[in-house]
Short mmCIF file of C-alpha atoms and ligand atoms in Angstrom, two decimals:
data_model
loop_
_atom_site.label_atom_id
_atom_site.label_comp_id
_atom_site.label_asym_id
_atom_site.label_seq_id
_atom_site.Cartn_x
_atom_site.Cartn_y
_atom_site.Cartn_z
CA UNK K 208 -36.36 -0.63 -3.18
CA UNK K 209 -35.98 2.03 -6.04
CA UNK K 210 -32.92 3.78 -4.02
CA UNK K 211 -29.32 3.19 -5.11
CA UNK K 212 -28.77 2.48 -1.30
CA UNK K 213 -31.53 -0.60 -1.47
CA UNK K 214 -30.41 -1.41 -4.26
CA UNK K 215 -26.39 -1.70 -3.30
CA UNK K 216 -27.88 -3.82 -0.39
CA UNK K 217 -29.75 -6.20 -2.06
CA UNK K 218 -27.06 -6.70 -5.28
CA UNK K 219 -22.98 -5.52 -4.22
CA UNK K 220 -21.18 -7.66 -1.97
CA UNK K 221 -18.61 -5.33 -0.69
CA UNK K 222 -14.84 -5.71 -0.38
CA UNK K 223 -13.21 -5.23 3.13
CA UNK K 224 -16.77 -4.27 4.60
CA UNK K 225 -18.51 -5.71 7.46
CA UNK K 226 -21.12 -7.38 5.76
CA UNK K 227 -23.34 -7.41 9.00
CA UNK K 228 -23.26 -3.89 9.24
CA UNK K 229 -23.37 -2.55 5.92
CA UNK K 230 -26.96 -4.63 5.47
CA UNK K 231 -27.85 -2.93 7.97
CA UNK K 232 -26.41 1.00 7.45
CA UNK K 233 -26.01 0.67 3.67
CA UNK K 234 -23.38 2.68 1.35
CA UNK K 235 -21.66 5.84 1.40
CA UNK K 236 -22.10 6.47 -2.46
CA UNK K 237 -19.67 8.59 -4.24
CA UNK K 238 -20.49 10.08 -7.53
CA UNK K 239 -17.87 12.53 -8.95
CA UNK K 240 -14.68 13.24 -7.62
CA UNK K 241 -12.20 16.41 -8.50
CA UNK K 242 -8.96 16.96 -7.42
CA UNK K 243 -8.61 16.47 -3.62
CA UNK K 244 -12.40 15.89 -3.47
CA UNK K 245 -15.21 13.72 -4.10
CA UNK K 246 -18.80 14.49 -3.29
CA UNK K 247 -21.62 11.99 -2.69
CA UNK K 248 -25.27 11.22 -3.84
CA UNK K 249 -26.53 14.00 -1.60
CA UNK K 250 -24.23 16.58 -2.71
CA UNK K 251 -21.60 16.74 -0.27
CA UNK K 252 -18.54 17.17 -0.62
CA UNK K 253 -15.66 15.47 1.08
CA UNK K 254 -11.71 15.96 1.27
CA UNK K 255 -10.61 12.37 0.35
CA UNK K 256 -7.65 12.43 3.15
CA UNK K 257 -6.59 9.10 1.52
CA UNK K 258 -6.43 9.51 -2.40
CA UNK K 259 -9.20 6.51 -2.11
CA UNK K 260 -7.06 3.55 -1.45
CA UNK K 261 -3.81 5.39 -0.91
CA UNK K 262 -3.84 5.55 -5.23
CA UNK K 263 -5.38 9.02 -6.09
CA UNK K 264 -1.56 10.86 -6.43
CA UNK K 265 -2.60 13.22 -8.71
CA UNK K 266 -5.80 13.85 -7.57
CA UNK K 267 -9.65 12.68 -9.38
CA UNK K 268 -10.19 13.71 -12.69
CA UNK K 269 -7.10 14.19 -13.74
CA UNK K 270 -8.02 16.29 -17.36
CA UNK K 271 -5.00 14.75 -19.06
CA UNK K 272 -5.34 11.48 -18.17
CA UNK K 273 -8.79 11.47 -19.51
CA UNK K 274 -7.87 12.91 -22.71
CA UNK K 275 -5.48 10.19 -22.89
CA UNK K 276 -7.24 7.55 -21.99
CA UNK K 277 -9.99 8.52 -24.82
CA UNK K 278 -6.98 8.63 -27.11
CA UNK K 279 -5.14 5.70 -26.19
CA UNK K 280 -8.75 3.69 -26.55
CA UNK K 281 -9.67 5.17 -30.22
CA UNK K 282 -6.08 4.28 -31.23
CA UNK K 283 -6.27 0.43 -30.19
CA UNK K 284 -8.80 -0.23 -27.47
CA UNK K 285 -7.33 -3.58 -26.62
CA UNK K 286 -4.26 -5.78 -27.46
CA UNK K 287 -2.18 -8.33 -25.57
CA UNK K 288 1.21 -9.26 -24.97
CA UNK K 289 0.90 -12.93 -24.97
CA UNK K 290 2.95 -14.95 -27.64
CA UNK K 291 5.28 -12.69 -28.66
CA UNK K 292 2.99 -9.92 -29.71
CA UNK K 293 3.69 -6.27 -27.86
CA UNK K 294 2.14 -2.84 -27.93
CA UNK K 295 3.76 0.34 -28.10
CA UNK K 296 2.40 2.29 -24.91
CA UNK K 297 3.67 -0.90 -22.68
CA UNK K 298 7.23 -0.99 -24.00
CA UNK K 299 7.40 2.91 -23.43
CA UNK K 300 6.32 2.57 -19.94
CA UNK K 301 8.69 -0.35 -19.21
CA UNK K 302 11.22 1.62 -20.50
CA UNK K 303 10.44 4.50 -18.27
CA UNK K 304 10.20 2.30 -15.13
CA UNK K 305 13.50 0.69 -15.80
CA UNK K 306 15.04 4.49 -15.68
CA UNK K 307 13.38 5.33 -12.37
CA UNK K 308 13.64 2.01 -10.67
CA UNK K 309 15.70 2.28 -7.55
CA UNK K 310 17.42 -0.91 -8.68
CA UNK K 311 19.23 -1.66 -11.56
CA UNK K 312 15.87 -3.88 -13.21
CA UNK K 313 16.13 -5.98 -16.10
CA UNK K 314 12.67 -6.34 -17.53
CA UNK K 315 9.09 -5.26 -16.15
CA UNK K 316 5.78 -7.65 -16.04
CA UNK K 317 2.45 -6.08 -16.10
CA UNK K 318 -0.58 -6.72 -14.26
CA UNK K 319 -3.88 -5.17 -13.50
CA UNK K 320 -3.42 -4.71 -9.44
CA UNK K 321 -1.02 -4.93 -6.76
CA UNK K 322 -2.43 -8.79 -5.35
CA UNK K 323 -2.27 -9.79 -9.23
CA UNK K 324 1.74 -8.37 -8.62
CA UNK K 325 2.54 -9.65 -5.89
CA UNK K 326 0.97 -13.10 -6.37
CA UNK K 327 3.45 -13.15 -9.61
CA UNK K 328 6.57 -12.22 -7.42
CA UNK K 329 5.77 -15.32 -5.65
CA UNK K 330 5.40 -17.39 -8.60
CA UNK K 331 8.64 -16.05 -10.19
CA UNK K 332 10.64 -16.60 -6.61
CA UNK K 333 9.76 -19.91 -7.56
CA UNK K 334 10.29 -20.10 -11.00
CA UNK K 335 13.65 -18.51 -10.62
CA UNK K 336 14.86 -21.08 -8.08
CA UNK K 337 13.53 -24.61 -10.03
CA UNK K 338 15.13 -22.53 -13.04
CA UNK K 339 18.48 -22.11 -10.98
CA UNK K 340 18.53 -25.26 -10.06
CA UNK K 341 17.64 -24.82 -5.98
CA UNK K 342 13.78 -26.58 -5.94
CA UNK K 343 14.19 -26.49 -2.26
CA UNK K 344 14.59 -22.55 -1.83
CA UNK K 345 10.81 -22.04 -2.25
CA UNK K 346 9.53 -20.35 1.20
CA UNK K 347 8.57 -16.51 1.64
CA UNK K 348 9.31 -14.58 4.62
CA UNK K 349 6.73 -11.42 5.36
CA UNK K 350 5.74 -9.57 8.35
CA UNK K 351 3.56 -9.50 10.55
CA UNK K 352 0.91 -6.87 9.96
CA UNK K 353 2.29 -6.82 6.41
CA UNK K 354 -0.71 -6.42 3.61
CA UNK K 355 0.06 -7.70 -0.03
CA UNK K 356 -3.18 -7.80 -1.10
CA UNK K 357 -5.86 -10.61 -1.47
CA UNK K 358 -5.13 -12.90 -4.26
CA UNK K 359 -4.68 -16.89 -2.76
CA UNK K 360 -0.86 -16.06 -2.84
CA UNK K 361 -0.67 -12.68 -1.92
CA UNK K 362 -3.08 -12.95 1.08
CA UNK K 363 -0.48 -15.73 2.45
CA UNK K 364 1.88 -12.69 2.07
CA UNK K 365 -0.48 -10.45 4.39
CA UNK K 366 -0.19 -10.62 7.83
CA UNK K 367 -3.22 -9.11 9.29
CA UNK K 368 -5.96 -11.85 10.56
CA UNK K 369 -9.00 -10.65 9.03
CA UNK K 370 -7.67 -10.93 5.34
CA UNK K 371 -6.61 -14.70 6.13
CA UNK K 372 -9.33 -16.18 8.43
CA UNK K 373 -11.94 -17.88 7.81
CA UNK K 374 -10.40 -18.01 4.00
CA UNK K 375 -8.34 -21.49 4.68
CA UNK K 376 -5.53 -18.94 3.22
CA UNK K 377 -2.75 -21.98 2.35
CA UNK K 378 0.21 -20.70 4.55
CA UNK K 379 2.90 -23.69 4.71
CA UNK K 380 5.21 -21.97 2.12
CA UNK K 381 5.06 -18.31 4.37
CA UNK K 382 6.62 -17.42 7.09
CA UNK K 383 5.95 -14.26 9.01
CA UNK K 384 8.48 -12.00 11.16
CA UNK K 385 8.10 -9.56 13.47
CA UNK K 386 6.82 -6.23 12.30
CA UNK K 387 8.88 -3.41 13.00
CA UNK K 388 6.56 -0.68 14.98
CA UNK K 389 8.76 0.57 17.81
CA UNK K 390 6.11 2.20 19.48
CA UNK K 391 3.85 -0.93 19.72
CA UNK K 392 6.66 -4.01 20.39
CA UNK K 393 9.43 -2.20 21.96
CA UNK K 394 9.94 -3.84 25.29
CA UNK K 395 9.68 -1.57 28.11
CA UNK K 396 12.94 0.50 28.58
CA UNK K 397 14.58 -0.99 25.24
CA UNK K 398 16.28 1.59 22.93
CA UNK K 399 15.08 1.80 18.99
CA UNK K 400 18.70 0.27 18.45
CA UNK K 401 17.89 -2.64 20.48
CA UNK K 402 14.84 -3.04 18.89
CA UNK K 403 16.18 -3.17 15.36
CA UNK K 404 18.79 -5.81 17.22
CA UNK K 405 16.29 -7.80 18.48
CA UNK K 406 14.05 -8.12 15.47
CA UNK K 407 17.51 -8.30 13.11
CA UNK K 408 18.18 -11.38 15.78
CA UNK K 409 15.18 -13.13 15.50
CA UNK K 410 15.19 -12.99 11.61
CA UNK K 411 18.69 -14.71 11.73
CA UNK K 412 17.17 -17.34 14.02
CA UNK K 413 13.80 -18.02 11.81
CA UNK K 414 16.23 -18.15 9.07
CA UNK K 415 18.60 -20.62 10.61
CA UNK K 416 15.56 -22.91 12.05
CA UNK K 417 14.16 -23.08 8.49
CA UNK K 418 17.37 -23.17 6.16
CA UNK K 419 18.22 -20.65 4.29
CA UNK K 420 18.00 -23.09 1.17
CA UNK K 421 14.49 -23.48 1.65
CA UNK K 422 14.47 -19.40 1.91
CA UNK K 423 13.44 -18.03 -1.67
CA UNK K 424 12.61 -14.42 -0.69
CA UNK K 425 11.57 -11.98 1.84
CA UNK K 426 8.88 -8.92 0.96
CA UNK K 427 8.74 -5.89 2.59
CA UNK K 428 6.41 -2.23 2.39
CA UNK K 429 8.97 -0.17 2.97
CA UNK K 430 6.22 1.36 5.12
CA UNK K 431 3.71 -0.26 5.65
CA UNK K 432 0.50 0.78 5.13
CA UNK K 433 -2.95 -1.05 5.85
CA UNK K 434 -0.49 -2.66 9.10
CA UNK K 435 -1.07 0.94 10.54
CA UNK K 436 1.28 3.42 8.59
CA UNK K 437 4.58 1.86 10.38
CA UNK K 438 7.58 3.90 9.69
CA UNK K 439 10.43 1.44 9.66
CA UNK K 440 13.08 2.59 13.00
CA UNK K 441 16.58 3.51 11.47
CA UNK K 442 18.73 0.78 10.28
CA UNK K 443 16.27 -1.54 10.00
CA UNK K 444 16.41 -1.80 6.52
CA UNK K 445 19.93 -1.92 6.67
CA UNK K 446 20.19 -5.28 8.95
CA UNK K 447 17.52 -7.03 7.62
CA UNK K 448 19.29 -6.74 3.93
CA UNK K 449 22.38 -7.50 5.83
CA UNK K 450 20.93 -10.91 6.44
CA UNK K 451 19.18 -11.79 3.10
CA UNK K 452 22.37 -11.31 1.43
CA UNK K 453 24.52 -13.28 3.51
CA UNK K 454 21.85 -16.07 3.13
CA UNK K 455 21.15 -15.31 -0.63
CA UNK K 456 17.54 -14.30 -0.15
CA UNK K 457 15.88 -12.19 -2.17
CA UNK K 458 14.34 -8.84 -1.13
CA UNK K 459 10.80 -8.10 -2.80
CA UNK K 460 9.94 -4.25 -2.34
CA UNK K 461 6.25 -4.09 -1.98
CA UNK K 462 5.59 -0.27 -3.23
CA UNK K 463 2.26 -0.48 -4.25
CA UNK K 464 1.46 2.35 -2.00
CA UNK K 465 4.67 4.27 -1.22
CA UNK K 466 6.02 4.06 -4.96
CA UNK K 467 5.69 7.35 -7.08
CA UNK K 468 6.42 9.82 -4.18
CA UNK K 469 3.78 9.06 -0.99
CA UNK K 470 6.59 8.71 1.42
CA UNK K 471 8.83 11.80 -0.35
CA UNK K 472 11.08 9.95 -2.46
CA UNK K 473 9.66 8.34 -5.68
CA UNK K 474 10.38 5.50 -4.35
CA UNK K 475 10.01 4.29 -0.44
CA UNK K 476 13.37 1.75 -1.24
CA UNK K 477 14.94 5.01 -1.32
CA UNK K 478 13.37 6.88 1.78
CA UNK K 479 14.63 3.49 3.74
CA UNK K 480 18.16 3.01 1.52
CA UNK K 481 16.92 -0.50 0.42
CA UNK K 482 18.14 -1.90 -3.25
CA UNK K 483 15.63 -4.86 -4.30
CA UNK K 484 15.86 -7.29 -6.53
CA UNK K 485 12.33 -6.95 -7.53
CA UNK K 486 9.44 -4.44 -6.94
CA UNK K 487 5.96 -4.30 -7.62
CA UNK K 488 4.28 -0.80 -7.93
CA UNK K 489 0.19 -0.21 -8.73
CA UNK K 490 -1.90 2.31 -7.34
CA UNK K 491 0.03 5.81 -8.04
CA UNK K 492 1.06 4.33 -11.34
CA UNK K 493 -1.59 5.65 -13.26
CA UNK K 494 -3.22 8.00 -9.91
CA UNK K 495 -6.05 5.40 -10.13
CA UNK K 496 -7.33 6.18 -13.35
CA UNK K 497 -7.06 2.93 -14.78
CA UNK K 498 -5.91 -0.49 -13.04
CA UNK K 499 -2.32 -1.24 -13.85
CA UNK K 500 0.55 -3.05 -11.69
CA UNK K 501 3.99 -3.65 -12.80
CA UNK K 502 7.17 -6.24 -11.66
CA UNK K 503 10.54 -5.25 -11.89
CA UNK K 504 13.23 -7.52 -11.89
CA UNK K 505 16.67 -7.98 -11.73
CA UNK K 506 18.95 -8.75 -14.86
CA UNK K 507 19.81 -11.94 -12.33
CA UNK K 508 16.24 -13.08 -12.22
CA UNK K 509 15.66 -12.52 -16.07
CA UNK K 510 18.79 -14.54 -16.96
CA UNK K 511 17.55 -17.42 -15.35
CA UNK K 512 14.49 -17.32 -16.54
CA UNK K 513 16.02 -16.73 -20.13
CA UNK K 514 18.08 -19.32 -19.60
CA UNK K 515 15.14 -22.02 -18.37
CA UNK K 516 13.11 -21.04 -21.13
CA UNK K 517 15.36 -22.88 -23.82
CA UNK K 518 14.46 -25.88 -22.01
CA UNK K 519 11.02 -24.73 -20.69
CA UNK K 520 9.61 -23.54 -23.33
CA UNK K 521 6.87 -21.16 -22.54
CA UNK K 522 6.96 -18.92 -19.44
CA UNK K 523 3.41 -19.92 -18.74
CA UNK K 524 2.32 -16.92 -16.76
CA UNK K 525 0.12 -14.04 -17.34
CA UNK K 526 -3.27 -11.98 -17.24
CA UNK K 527 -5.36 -11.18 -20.67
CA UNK K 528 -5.35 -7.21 -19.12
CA UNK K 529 -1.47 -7.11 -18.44
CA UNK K 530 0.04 -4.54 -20.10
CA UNK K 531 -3.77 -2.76 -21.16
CA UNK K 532 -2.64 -0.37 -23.95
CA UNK K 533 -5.09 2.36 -22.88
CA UNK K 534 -3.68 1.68 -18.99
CA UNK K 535 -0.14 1.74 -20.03
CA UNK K 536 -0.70 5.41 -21.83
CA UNK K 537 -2.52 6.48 -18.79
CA UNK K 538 0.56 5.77 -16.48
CA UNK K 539 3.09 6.97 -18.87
CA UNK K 540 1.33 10.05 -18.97
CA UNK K 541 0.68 9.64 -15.72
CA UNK K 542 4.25 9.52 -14.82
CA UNK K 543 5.56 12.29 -16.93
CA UNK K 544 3.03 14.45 -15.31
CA UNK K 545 5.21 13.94 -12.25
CA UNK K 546 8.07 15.35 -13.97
CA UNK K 547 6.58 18.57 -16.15
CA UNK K 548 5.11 19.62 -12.64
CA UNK K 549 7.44 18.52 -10.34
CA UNK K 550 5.10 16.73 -7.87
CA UNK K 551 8.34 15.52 -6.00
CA UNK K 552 9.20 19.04 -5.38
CA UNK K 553 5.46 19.72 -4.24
CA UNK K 554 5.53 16.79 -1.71
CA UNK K 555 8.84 17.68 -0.56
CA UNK K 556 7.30 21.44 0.14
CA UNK K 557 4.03 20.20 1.87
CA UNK K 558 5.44 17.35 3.67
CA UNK K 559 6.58 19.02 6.81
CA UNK K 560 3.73 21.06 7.42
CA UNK K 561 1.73 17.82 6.78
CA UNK K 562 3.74 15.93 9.41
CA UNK K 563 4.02 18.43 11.66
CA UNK K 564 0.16 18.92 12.09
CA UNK K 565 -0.38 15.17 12.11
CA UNK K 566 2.31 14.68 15.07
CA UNK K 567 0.45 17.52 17.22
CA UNK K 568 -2.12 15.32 17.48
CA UNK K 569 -0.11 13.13 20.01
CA UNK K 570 -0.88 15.46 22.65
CA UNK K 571 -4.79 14.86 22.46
CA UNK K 572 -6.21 12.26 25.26
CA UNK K 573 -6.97 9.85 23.13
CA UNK K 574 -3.51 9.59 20.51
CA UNK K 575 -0.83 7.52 22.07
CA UNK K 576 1.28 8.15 18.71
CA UNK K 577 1.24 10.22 15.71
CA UNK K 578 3.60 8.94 12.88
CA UNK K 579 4.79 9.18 9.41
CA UNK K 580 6.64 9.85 6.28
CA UNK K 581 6.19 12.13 3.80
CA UNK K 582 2.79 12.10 2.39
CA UNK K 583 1.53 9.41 4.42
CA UNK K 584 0.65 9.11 8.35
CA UNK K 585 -1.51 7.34 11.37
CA UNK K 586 -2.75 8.36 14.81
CA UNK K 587 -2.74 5.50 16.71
CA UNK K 588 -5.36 5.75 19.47
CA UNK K 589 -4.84 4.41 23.25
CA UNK K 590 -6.56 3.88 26.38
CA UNK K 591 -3.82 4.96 28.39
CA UNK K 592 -1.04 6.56 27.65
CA UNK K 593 1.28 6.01 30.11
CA UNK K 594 1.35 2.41 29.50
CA UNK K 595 0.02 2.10 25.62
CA UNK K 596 -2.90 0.23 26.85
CA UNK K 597 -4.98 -0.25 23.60
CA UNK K 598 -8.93 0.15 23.93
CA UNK K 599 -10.91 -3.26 23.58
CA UNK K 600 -10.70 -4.32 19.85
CA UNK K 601 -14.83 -4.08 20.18
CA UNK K 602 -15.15 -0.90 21.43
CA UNK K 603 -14.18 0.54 17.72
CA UNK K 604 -12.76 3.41 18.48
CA UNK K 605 -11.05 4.51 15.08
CA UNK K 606 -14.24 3.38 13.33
CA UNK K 607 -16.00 5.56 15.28
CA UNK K 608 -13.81 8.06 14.49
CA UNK K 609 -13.90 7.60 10.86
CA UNK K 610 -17.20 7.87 10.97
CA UNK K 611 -17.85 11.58 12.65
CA UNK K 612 -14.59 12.30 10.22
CA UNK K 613 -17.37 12.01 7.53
CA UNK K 614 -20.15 14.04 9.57
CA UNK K 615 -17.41 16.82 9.25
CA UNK K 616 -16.41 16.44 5.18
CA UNK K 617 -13.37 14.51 5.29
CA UNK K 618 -12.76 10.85 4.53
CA UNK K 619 -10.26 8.49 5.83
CA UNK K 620 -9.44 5.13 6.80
CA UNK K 621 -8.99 2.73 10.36
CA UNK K 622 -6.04 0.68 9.59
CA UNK K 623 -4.38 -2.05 11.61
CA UNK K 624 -3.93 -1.12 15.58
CA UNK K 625 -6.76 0.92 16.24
CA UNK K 626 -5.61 3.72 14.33
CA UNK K 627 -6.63 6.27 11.43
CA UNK K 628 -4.61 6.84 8.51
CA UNK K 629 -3.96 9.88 5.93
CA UNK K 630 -2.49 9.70 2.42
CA UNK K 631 -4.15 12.49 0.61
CA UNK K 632 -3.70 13.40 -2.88
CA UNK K 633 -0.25 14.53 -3.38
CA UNK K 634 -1.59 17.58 -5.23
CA UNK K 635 -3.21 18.78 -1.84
CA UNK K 636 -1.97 22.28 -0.77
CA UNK K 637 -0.98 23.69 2.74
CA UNK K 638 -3.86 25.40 3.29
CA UNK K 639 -5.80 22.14 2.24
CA UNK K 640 -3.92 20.05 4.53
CA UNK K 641 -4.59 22.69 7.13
CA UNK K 642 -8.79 22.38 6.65
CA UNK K 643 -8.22 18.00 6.36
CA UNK K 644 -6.55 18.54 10.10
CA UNK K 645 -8.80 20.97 11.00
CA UNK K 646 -12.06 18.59 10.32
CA UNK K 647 -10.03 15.70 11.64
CA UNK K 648 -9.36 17.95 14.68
CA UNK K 649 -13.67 17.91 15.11
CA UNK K 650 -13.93 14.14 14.92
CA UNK K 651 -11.44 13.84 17.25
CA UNK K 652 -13.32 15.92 19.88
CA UNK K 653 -16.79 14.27 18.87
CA UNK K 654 -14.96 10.69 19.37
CA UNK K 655 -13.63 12.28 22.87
CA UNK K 656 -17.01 12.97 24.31
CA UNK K 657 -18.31 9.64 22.94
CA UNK K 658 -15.75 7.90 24.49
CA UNK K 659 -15.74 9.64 28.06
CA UNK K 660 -19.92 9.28 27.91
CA UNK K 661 -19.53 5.29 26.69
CA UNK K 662 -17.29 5.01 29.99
CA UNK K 663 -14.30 3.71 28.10
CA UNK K 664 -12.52 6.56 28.94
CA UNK K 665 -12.84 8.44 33.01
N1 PLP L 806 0.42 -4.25 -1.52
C1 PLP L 806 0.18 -3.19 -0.75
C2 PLP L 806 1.28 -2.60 0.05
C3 PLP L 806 -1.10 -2.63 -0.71
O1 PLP L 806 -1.35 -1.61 0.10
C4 PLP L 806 -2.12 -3.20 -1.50
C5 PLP L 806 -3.47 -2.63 -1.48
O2 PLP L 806 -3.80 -1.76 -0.72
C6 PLP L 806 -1.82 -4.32 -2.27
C7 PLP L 806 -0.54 -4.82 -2.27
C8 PLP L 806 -2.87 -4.99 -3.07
O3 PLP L 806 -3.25 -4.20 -4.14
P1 PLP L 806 -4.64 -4.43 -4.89
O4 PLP L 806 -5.72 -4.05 -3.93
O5 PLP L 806 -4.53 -3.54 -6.08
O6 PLP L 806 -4.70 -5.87 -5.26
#
């Protein structure tokens, strides 16, 4: 009862675990963590193939960003930005997120993680349209396999069934679309044009059935990311903002995990040409060294709310953390690390390579399609793959695979679709990305034989 693995049994419920099976297995515990790597209790170590939650961009133990968090604390450990009062770390970050926004924002509101951001864009979609005058315009459009995160709002947002089931997630104010993965809901001879068409089409219609004065916003991923790693097909982007406009919808960019340069681009509204009127970004925002999530919004959104407030009063609406001082260095620094060594330029020199070995895996047995962007990419894994039959959702495949990916040093993630995901550290070199492929490459084989012994596979 003495070891930390009893002892995570009996006292940690776990987040986005199968409870059933982790009483039973226990906890991979991870101790330290440098650069690309972490290593657990034993002692081994482990390329983390996705920065931990798709967050690590500049690695673990990022020296400078521990030097300034220890600053940042001595200086003022805590203050808030309720009432009126500010700090000087969070207007220097705002500032620098206004420059690099790929919209032309107005203000930024900070929060401590992406669901804590996203369940405010919802809130101020809202608030903008009571303050505007429109108290009908209220509903959300997302996707379908969409993930915004957790919160009661947010996981309304997300469109993948185990993060709303069994929850009694409230839903009447959310309306999902079709998700855009060509691979997976193209009809059998249709071209990626037609696709786009067709999903462009049945926006317009969901749009029309609802009113597009009950229609406050619509949020997007630009890829999304725990849906599977789903690359958006070209002009997507383009139609579906096409529509929004002519029905005066708002577009929410969702980059908590392609902002700050994971799809090649700092941002993934400029990978995918889209201009937003509001963004949230987390995650890379500080390389998960301290929680922090921003909103951006537009000088239209702010002028209502400015304008609301003189009869308002109070914009009642925010979390004791927002705007941490000690997390707001961390990012800033954060962020100008970027810049002083060009991590843009890395990603754009690594990328290739990175996508290139990824994509070769769409030639093994089991891979019906290998796909990605920039620093970010899935393997999607199929029965058959002449016809894209998936394998039974219980045979666990990609778990399976996720697991012998740990037998061989490397760690990843099963996202949506039966498939495994990669979004390592930004920092990681070609030669790194080389020995992540090359241990994924093992797993792969391992899940093979398990697969053809289990019968799944002839
Ligand atoms: N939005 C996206 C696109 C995400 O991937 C995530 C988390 O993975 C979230 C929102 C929620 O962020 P958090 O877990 O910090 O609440």
């Amino acid at each position: 009862m003495n070891s930390p693995y009893a002892r995570d049994i009996a006292h940690v419920l776990h987040p986005t675990t199968d409870l059933a099976r982790h009483a039973r297995e226990g906890a991979q515990i991870i101790v330290r963590g440098q650069g690309i790597h972490v290593y657990d209790l034993e002692g081994k170590a482990y390329i983390e193939g996705m920065a931990g939650l798709w967050c690590a961009a500049l690695g673990f133990g990022e020296e400078e960003l521990i030097a300034e968090a220890a600053n940042a604390m001595r200086t003022l450990s805590f203050y808030h930005n309720f009432a009126g009062k500010a700090v000087l770390p969070v207007i220097d970050l705002a500032e620098k997120l206004k420059a690099m926004a790929p919209f032309p924002a107005s203000k930024v509101f900070f929060a401590n993680s992406g669901s804590e951001g996203n369940d405010t864009q919802v809130k101020l979609a809202r608030y903008y349209n009571n303050a505007r005058g429109k108290p009908a315009k209220k509903k959300i459009i997302a996707r379908e396999r969409g993930y915004h995160g957790v919160t009661a709002a947010a996981a309304a947002l997300t469109g993948i069934a185990v993060f709303r089931d069994g929850f009694d997630v409230a839903s009447g104010e959310v309306l999902h679309t079709d998700c855009p993965h060509y691979y997976r809901y193209g009809a059998p001879g249709e071209s990626e044009a037609a696709f786009v068409a067709r999903l462009a089409g049945n926006l317009e219609k969901l749009i029309a059935r609802e009113g597009a004065d009950t229609i406050a916003a619509f949020i997007a991923e630009p890829v999304m990311g725990g849906g599977g790693v789903i690359v958006p097909p070209a002009g997507y982007f383009e139609a579906v903002q096409r529509i929004l406009k002519r029905n005066d919808i708002l577009f929410i960019a969702d980059e908590v995990i392609c902002g700050f340069g994971r799809t090649g681009a700092m941002f993934g509204c400029e990978t995918f040409g889209i201009v937003p009127d509001a963004m949230t970004v987390a995650k890379g925002l500080s390389s998960a060294h301290l929680p922090i999530s921003a909103v951006l919004i537009s000088e239209e959104i702010f002028a209502r709310l400015l304008d609301h407030s003189e009869t308002a009063g109070v914009f009642g609406h925010g979390f004791t953390y927002g705007g941490h001082p000690v997390c707001a260095a961390v990012a800033l620094r954060n962020l100008e690390l970027f810049e002083e060594r060009d991590i843009l330029g890395h990603v754009a020199a690594v990328a290739p390579h990175f996508q290139e070995r990824l994509r070769a895996f769409a030639g093994h047995a089991l891979i019906g399609d290998a796909r990605g962007v920039g620093l970010m990419g899935a393997v999607e894994f199929v029965a058959d793959k002449a016809t894209r039959k998936q394998f039974a959702a219980p045979a666990g495949v990609a778990a399976y695979c996720v697991a012998r990916c740990v037998d061989h040093g490397l760690i990843t993630r099963t996202v949506a679709g039966d498939a495994v995901a990669f979004a390592p550290p930004l920092i990681i070199t070609r030669s790194e990305i080389d020995e992540m492929f090359a241990r994924f490459a093992r797993a792969l084989d391992d899940t093979e034989r398990w697969v053809r012994a289990t019968g799944l596979l002839p």
